[in-house]
C-alpha atoms as an extended CHARMM CRD file, in Angstrom:
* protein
*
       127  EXT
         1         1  UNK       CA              0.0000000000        0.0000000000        0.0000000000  PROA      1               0.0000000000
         2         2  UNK       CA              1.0130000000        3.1490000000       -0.5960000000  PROA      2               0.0000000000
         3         3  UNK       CA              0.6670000000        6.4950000000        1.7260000000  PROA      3               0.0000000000
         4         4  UNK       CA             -0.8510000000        9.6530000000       -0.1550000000  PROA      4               0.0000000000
         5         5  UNK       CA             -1.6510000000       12.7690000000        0.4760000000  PROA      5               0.0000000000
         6         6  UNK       CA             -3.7910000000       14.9170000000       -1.4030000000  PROA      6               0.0000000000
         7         7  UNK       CA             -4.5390000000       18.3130000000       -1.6970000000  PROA      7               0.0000000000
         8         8  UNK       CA             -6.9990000000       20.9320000000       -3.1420000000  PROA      8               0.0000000000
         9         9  UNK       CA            -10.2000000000       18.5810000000       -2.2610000000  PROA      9               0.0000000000
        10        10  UNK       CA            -13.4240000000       20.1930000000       -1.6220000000  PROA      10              0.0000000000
        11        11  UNK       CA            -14.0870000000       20.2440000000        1.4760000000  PROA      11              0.0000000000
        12        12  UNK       CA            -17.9030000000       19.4940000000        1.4470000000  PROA      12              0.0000000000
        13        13  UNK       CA            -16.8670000000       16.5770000000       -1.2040000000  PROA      13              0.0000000000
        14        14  UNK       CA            -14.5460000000       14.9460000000        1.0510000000  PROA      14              0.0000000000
        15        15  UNK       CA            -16.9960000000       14.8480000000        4.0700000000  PROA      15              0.0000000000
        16        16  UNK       CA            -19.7230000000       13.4440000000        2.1270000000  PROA      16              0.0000000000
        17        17  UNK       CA            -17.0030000000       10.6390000000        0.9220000000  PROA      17              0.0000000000
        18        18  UNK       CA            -16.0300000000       10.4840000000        4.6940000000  PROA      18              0.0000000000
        19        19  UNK       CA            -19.5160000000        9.6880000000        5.5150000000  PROA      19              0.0000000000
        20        20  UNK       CA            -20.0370000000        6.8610000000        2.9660000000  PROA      20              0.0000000000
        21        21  UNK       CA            -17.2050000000        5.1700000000        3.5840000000  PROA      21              0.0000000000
        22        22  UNK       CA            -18.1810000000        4.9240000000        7.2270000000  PROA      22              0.0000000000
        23        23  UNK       CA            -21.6190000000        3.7670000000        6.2330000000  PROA      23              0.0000000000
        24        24  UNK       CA            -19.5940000000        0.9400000000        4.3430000000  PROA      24              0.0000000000
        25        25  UNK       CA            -17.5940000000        0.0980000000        6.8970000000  PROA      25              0.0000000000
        26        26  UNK       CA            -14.4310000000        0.9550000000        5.1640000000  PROA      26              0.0000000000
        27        27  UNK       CA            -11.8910000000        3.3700000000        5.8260000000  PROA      27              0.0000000000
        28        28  UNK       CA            -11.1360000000        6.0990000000        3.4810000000  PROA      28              0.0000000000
        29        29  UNK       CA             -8.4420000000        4.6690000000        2.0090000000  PROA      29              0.0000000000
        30        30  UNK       CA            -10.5890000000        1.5390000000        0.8450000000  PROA      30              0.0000000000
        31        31  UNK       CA            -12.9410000000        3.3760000000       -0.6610000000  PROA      31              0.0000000000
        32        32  UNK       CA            -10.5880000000        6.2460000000       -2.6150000000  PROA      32              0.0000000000
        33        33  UNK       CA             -9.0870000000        2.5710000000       -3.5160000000  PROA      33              0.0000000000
        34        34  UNK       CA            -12.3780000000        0.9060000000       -5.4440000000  PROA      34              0.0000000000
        35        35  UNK       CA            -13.4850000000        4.4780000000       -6.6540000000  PROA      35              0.0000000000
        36        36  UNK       CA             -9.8220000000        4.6740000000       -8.1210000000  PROA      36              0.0000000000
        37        37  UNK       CA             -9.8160000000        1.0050000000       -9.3770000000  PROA      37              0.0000000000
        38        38  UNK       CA            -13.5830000000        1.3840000000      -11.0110000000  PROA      38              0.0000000000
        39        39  UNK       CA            -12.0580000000        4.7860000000      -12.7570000000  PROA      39              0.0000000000
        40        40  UNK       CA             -8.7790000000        3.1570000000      -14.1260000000  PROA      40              0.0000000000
        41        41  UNK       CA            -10.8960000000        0.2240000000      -15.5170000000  PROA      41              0.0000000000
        42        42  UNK       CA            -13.9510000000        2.0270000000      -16.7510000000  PROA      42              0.0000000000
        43        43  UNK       CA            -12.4680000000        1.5770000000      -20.0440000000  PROA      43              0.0000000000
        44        44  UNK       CA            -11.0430000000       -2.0350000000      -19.6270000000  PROA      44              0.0000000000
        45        45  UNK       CA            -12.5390000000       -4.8420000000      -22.1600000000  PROA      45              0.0000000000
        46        46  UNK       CA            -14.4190000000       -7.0390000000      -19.9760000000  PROA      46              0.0000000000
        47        47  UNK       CA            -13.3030000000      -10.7440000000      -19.9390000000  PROA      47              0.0000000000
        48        48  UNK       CA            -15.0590000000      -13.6350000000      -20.2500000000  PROA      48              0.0000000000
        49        49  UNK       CA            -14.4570000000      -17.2830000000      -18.6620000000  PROA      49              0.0000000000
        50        50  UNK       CA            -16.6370000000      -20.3500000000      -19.8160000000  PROA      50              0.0000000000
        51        51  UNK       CA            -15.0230000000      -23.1420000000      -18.3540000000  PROA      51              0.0000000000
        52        52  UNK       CA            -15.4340000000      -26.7460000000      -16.8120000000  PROA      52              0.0000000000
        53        53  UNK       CA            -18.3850000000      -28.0960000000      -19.2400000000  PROA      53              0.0000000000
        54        54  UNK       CA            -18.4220000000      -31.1090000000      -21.3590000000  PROA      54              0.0000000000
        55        55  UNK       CA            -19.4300000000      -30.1000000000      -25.1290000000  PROA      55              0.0000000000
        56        56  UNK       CA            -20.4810000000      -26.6040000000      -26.3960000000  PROA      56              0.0000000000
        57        57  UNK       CA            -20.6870000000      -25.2100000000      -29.6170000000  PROA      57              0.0000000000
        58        58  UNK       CA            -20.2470000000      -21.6010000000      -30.5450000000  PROA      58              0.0000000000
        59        59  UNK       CA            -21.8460000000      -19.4190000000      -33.2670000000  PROA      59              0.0000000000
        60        60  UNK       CA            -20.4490000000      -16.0410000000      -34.3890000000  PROA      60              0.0000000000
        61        61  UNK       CA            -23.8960000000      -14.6040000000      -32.6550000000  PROA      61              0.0000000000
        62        62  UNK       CA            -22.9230000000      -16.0420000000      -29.5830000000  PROA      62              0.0000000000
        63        63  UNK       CA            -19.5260000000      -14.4050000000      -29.5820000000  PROA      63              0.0000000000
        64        64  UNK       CA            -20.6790000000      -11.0300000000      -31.1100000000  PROA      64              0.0000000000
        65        65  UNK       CA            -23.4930000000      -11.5810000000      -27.9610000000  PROA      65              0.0000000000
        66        66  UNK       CA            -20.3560000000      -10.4570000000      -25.7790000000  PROA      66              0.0000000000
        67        67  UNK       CA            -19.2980000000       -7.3180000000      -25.1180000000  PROA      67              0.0000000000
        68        68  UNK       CA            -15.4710000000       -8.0760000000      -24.2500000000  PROA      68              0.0000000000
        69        69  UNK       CA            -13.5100000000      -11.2540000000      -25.1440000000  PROA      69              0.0000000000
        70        70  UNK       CA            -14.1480000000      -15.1200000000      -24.1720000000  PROA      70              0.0000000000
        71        71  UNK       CA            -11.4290000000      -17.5680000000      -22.7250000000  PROA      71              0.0000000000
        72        72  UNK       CA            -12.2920000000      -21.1650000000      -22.9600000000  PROA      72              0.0000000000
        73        73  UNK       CA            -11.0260000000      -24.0570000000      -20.5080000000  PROA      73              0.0000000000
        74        74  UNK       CA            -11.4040000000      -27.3250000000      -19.0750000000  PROA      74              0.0000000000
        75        75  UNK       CA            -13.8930000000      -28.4830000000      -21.8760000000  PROA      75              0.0000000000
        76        76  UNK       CA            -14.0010000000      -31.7330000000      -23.5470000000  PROA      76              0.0000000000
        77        77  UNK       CA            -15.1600000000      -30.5640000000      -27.0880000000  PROA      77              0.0000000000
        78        78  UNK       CA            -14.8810000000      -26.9930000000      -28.2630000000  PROA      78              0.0000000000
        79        79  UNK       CA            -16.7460000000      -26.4930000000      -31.3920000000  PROA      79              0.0000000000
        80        80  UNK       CA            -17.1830000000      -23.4440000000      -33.5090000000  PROA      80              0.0000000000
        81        81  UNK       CA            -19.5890000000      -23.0790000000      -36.0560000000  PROA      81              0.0000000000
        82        82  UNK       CA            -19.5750000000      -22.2590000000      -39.7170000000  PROA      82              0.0000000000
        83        83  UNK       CA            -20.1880000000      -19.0850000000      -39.5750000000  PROA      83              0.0000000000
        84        84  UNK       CA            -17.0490000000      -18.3110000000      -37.3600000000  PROA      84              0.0000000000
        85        85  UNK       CA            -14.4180000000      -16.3590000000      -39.2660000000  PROA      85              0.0000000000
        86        86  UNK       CA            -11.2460000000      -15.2490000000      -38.5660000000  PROA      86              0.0000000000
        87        87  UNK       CA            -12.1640000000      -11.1710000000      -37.8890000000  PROA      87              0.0000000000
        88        88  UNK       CA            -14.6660000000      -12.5970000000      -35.0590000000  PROA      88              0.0000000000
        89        89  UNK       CA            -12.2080000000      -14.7500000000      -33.6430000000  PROA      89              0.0000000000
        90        90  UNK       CA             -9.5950000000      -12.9130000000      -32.7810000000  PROA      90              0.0000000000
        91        91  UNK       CA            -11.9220000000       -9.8400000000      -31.7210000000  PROA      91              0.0000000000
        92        92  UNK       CA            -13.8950000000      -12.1840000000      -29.5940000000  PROA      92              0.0000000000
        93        93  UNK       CA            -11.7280000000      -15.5840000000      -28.3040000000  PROA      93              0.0000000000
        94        94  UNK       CA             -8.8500000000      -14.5940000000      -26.0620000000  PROA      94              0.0000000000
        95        95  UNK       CA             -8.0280000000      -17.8280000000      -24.7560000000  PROA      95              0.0000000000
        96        96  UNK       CA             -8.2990000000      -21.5880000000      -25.3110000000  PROA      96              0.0000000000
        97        97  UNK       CA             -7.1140000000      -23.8040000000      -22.6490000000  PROA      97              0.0000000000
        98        98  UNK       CA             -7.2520000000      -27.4620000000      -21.5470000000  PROA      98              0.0000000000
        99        99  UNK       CA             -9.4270000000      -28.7760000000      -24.3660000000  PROA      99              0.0000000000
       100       100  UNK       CA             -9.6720000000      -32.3830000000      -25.7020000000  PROA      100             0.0000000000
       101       101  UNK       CA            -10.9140000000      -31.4310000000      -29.1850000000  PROA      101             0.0000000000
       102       102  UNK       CA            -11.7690000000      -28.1530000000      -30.7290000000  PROA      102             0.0000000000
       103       103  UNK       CA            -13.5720000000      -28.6340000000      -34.0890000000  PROA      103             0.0000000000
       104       104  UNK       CA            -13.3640000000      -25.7220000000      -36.2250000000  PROA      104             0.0000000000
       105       105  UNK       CA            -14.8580000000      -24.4110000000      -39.8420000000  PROA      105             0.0000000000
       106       106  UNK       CA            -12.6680000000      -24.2580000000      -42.6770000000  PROA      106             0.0000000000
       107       107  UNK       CA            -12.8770000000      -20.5700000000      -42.5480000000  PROA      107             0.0000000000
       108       108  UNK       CA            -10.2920000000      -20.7860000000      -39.7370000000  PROA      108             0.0000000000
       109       109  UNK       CA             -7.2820000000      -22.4400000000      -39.9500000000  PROA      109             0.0000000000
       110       110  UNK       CA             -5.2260000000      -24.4280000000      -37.3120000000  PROA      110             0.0000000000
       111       111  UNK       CA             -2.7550000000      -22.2310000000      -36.9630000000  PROA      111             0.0000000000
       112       112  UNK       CA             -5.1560000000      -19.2180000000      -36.1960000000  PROA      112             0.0000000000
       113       113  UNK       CA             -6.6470000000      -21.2870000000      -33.8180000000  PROA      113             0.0000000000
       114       114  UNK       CA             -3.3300000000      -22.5270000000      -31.4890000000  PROA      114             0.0000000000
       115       115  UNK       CA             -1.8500000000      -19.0280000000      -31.7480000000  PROA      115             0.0000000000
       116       116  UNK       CA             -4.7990000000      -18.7120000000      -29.1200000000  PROA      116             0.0000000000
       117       117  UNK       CA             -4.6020000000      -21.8200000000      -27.4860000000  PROA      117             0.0000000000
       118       118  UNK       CA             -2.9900000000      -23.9350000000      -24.9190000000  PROA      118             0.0000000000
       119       119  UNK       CA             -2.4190000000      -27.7260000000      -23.8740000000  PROA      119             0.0000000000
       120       120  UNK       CA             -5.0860000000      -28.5950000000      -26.7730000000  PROA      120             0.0000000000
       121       121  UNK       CA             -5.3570000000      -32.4630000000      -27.1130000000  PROA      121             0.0000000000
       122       122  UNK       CA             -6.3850000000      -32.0440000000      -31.4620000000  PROA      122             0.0000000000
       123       123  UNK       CA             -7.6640000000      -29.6270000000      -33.4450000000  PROA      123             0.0000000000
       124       124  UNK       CA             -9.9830000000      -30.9840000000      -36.0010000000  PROA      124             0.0000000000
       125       125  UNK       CA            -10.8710000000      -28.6570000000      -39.5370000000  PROA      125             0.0000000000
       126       126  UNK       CA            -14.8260000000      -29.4740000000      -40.2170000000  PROA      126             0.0000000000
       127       127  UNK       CA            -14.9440000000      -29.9630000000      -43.9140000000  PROA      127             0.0000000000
């Protein structure tokens, strides 16, 4: 932790912040540390974790359905649909982790694929 001081806050600003933290239950400190946190990742692509499942398959709608990008892990079969193409992918899957088989279309290659992947049993093209 580090020990700040600040100046030039209202005073009328401060006391109000004073008195919410207190309602809280959390020192000043805490709570200039979430309202500082929630400012410096206002802008911060959400993540996404779908994990631990046995079979899904994915559609481009279900990946433009997110509003930041998708890790996948601990799944025994990965598929992605047809309509998947390279553009979505990358914009959409940030991870792909601990998967027995991912099936994809042939408008993504393998390669495209593992650059985004890890400890992937096979990667199967659809035809």
């Amino acid at each position: 932790m580090t020990d700040v001081t600040i100046r030039g806050i209202d005073d009328e600003v401060y006391s109000k912040f004073a008195a919410e933290a207190k309602k809280n239950g959390k020192s000043i400190g805490e709570l200039t540390t979430e309202v500082m946190r929630a400012f410096v990742d206002r802008d911060a692509p959400r993540s996404y974790k779908i994990q631990n499942i046995d079979t899904i398959t994915v559609s481009k709608s279900d990946l433009d359905s997110m509003d930041g990008m998708v890790s996948f892990a601990n799944i025994d079969e990965l598929e992605f649909m047809s309509d998947v193409d390279w553009q979505t992918f990358k914009e959409k899957v940030e991870s792909i982790t601990n998967i027995d088989k991912v099936v994809i279309p042939p408008s993504l290659s393998k390669l495209q694929v593992l650059s985004r992947s890890k400890n992937i049993d096979a990667v199967v093209q659809r035809k």
